[in-house]
CSV table of C-alpha atoms in Angstrom, one decimal:
chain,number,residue,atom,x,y,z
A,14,UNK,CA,-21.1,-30.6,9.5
A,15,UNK,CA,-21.5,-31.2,5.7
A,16,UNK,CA,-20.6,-27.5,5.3
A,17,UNK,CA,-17.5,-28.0,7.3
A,18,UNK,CA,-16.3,-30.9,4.8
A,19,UNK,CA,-17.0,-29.6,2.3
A,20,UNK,CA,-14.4,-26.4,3.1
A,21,UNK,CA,-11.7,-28.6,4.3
A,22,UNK,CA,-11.8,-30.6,1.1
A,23,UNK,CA,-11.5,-27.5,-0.6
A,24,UNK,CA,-8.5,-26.4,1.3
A,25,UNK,CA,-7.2,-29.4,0.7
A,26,UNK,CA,-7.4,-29.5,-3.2
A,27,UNK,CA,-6.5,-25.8,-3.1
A,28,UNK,CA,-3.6,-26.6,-1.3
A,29,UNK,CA,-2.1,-29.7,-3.5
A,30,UNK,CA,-2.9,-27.5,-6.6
A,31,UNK,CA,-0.7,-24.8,-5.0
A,32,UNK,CA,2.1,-27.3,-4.3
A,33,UNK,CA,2.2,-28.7,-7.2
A,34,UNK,CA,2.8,-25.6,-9.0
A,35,UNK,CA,6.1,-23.4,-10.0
A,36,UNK,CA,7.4,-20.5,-11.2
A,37,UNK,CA,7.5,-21.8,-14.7
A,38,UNK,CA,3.9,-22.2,-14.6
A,39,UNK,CA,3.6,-18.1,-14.1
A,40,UNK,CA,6.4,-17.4,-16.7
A,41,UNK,CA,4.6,-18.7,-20.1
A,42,UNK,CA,5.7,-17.6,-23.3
A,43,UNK,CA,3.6,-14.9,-24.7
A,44,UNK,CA,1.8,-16.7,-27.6
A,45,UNK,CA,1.2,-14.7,-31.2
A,46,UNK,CA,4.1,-12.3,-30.1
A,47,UNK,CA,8.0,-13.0,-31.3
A,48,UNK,CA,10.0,-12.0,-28.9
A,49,UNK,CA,14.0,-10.8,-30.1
A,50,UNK,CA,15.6,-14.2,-29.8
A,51,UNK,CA,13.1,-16.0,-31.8
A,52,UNK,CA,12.7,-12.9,-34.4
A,53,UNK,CA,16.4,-12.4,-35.1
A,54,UNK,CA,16.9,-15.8,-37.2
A,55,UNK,CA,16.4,-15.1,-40.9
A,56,UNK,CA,17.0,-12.7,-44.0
A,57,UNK,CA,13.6,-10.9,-43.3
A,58,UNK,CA,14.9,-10.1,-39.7
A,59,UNK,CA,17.9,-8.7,-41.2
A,60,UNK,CA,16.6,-7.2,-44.0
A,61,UNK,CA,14.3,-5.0,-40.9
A,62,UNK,CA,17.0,-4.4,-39.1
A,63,UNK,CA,19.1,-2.5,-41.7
A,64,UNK,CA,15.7,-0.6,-43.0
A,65,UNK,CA,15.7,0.3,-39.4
A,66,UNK,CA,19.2,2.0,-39.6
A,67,UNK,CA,18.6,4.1,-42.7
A,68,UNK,CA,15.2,5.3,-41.8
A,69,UNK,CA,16.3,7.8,-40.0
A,70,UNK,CA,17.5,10.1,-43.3
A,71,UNK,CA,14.3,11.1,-44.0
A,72,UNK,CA,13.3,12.0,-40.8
A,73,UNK,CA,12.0,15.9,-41.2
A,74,UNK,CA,12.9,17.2,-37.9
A,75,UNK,CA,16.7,15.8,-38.4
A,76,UNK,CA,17.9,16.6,-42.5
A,77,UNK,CA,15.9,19.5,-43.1
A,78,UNK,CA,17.1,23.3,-43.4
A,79,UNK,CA,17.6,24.8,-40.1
A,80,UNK,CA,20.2,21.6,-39.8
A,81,UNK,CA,22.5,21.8,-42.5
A,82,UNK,CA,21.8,25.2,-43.9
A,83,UNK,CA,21.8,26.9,-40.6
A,84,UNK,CA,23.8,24.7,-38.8
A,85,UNK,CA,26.2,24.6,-41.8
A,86,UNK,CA,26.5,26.9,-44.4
A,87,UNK,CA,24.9,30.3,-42.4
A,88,UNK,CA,26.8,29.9,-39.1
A,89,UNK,CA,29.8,29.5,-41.0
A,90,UNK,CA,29.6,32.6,-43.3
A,91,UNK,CA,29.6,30.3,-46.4
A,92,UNK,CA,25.7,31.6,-46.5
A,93,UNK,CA,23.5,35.1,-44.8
A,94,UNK,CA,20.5,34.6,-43.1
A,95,UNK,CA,19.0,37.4,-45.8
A,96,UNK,CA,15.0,38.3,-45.0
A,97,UNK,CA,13.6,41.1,-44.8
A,98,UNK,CA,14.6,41.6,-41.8
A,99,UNK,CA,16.2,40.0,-38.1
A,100,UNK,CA,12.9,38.6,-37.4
A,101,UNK,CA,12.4,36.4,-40.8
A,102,UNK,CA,13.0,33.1,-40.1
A,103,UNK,CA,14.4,33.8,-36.5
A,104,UNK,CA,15.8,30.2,-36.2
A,105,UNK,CA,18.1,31.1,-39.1
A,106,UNK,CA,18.9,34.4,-38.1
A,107,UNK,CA,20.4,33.0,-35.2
A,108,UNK,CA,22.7,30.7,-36.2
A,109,UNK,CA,23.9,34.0,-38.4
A,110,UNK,CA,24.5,36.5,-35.1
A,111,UNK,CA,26.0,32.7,-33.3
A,112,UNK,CA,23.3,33.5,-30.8
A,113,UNK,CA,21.6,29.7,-31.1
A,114,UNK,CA,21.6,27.4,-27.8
A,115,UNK,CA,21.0,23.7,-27.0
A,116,UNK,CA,17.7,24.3,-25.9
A,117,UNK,CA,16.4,25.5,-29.7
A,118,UNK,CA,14.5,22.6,-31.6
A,119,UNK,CA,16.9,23.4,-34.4
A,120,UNK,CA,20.2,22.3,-32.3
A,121,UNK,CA,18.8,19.2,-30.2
A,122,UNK,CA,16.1,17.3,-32.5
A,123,UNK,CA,18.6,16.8,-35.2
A,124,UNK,CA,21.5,15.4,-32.1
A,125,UNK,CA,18.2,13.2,-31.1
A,126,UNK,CA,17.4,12.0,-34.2
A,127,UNK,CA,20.7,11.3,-35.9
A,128,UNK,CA,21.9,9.0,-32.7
A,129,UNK,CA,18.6,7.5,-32.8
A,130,UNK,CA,19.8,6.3,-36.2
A,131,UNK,CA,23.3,5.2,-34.6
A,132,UNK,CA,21.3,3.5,-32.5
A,133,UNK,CA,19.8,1.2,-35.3
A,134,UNK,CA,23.0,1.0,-36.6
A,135,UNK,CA,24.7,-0.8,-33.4
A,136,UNK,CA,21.9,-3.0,-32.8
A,137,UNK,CA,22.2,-3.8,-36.6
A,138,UNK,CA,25.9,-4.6,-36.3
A,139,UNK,CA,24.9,-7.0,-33.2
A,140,UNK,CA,22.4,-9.1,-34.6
A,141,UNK,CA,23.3,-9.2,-38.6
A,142,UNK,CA,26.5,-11.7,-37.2
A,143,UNK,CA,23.9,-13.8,-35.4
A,144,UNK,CA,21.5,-14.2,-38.1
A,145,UNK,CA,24.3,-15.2,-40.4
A,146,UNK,CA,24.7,-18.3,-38.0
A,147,UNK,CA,21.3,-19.6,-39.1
A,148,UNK,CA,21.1,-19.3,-42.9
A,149,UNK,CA,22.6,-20.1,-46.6
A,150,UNK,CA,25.7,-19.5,-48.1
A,151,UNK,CA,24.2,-17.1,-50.7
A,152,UNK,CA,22.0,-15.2,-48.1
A,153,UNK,CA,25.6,-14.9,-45.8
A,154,UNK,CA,27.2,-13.0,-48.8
A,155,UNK,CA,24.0,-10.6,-48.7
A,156,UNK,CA,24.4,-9.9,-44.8
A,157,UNK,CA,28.3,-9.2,-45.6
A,158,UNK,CA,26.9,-6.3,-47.3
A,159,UNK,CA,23.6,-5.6,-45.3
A,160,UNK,CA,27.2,-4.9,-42.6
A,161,UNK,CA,28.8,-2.8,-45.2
A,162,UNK,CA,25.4,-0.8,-45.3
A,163,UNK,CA,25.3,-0.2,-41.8
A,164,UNK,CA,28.4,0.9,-41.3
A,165,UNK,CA,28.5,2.9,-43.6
A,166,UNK,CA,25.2,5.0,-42.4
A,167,UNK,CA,27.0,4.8,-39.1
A,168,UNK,CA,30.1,6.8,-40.6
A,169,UNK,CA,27.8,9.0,-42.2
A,170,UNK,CA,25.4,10.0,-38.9
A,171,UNK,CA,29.0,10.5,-37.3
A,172,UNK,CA,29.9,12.8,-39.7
A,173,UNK,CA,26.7,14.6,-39.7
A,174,UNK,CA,26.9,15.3,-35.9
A,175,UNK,CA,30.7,16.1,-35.6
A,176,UNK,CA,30.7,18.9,-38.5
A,177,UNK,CA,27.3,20.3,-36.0
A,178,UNK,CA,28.8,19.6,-32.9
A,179,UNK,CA,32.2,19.0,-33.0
A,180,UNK,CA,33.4,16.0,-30.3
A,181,UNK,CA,30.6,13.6,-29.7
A,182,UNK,CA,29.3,10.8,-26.9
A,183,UNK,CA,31.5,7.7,-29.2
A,184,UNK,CA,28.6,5.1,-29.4
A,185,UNK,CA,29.2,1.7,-30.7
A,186,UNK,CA,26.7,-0.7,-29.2
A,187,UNK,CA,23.3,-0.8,-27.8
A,188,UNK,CA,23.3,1.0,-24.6
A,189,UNK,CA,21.1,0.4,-21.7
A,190,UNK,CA,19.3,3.5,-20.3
A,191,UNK,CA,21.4,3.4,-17.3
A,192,UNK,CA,24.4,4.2,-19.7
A,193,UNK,CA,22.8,7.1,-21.9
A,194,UNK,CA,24.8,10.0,-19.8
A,195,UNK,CA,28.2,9.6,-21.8
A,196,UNK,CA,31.8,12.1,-22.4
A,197,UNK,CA,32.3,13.5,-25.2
A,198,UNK,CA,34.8,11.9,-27.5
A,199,UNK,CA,37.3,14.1,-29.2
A,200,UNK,CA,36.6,15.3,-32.8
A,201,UNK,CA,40.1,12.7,-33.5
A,202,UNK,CA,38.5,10.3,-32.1
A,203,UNK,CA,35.6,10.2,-33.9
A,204,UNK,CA,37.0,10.8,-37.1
A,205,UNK,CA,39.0,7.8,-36.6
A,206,UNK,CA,35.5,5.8,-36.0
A,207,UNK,CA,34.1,7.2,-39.0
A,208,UNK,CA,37.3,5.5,-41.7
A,209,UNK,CA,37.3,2.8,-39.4
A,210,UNK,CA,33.2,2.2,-40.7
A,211,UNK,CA,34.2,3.6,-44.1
A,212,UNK,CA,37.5,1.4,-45.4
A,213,UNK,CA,35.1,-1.6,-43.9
A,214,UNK,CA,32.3,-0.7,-45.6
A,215,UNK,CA,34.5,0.0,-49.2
A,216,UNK,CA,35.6,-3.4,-48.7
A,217,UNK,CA,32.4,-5.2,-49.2
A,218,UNK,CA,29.8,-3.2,-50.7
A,219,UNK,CA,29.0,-3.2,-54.4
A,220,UNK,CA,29.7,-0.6,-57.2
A,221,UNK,CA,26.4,1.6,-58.0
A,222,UNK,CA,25.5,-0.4,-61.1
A,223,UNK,CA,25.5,-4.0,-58.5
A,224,UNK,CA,23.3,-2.5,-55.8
A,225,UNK,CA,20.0,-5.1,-55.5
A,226,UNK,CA,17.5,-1.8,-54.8
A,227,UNK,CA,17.9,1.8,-55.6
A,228,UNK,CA,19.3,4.0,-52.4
A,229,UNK,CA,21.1,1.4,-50.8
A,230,UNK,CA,24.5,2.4,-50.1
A,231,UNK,CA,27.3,1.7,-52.6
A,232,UNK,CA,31.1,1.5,-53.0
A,233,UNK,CA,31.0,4.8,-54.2
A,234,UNK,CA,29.0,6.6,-51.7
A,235,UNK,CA,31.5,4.9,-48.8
A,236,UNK,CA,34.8,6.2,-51.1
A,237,UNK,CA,32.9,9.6,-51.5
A,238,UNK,CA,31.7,10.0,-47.7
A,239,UNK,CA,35.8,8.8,-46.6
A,240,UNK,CA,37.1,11.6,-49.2
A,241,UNK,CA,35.3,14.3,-47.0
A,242,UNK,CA,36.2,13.2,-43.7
A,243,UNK,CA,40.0,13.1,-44.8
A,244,UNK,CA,39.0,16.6,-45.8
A,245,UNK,CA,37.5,17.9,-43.2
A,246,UNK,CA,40.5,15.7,-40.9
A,247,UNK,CA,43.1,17.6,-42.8
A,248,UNK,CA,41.8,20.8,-41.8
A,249,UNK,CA,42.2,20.2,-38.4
A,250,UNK,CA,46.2,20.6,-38.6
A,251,UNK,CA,46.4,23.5,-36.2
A,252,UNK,CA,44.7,20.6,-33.3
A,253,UNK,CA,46.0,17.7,-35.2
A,254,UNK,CA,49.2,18.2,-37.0
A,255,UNK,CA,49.6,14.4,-37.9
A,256,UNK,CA,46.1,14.8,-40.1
A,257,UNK,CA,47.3,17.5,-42.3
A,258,UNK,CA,48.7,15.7,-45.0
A,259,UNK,CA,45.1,13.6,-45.2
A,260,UNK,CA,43.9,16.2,-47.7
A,261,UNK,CA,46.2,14.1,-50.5
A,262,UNK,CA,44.0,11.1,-49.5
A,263,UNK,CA,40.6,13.2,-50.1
A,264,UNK,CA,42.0,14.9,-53.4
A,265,UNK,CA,43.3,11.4,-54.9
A,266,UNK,CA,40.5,8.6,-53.2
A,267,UNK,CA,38.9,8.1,-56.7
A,268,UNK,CA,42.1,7.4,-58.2
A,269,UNK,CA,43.4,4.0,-57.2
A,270,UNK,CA,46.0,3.1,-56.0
A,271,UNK,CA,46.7,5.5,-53.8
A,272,UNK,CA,48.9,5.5,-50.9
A,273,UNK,CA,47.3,7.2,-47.8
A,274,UNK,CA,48.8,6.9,-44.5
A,275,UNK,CA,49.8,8.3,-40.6
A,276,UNK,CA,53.2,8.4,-39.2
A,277,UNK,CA,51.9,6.7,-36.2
A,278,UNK,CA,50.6,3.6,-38.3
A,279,UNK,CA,47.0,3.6,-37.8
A,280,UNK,CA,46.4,2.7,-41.5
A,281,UNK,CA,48.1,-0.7,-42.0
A,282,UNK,CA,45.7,-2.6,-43.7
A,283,UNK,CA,45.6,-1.7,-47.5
A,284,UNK,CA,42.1,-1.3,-48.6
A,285,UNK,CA,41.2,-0.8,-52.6
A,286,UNK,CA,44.8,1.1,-52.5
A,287,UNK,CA,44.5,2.8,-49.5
A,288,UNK,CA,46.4,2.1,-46.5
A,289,UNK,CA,44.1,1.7,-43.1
């Protein structure tokens, strides 16, 4: 009998404790972990972040030979494949005959890698606003910068793929994995994205001799990077008539003012004496 009162009161107990309980009480915080809304709230966030976007550049796999020699200067005649023969170096010796495909390590690690860093870029560009909510007016004149940085690296990993590949998926935010399967973009369209990032960038970032750390992206890299997209633009004229005459932008960008400029009026904002 004792037994039997000793299980009810049990029930009981169990059965108030269970009432008395919600969902909350199984959704705790984790403790000892920061989760992204608590870690995106100050310069050493920020500072991660943009790390984040240019850390890709040294990544082997991505900026190493078979990339921009291959990729570049062999399959375009500007360089041979030489060796002793077809089999030295066979990665190389295929972007010579144009026999490479999309399945080589040579042609899709780089694409991987290089919108990898766009990635970081996007994600930068999303949360650098945020943190600048939450600190001092000296630190919000750095993340105007930290900005300038990223989207500048996000001009330059655009260019990088388009002179490989030629129209690419146009990626400006953090995409879910549901949304990874993407069109192509035309090659217009991207270099469009690419002085969009650049004239912003020029506007904010410092001359080489102001930069805070060594390797961080300057004025003069952004005005530099711009003059070889208008360049390569320009020599698109048999696609894109309206783009030839953006080889006088390349050929006078270090020289301001300048006067730079579309019949169709994309460029209407002037920037250090070029028209956007």
């Amino acid at each position: 009998m004792k037994t039997i009162k000793h299980i009810l009161y049990f029930a009981s107990a169990l059965s108030l404790f269970l009432i008395g309980c919600s969902e909350d009480f199984l959704e705790t915080p984790p403790r000892g972990k920061a989760t992204e809304e608590s870690f995106y709230t100050n310069m050493e966030a920020a500072e991660a972040a943009v790390i984040a976007a240019y850390a890709e550049l040294v990544i082997p796999q991505a900026m190493d030979i078979p990339f921009f020699m291959g990729m570049g200067c062999i399959a375009s005649d500007n360089a041979e494949a030489g060796g002793k023969s077809t089999t030295d170096w066979e990665e190389l010796q295929a972007f010579d005959r144009l026999t490479h495909t999309g399945a080589e390590a040579s042609v899709e690690l780089p694409w991987g890698y290089i919108y990898k860093g766009i990635y970081f870029c996007n994600f930068a560009l999303e949360k650098l606003p945020i943190i600048k909510k939450d600190v001092d007016t000296e630190e919000q004149a750095i993340i105007d910068i930290r900005i300038g940085e990223v989207q500048f690296l996000r001009g330059l990993y655009y260019f990088l793929l388009t002179r490989a590949y030629g129209g690419v998926p146009k990626v400006t935010e953090p995409l879910a994995v549901s949304e990874f399967e993407m069109p192509r973009s035309t090659v217009k369209e991207i270099y469009e994205l690419i002085e969009e990032d650049l004239l912003d960038a020029i506007n904010v970032l410092p001359e080489k001799d102001q930069l805070d750390a060594v390797g961080r992206a300057s004025k003069g890299a952004a005005k530099a990077l711009l003059a070889k997209t208008y360049l390569y633009e320009s020599s698109y004229a048999k696609n894109y008539p309206g783009d030839a005459p953006l080889w006088q932008c390349a050929g006078t960008l270090g020289r301001c003012p300048a006067v730079c400029g579309r019949s169709n009026g994309l460029r209407k904002i002037r920037v250090g004496g070029f028209k956007r």
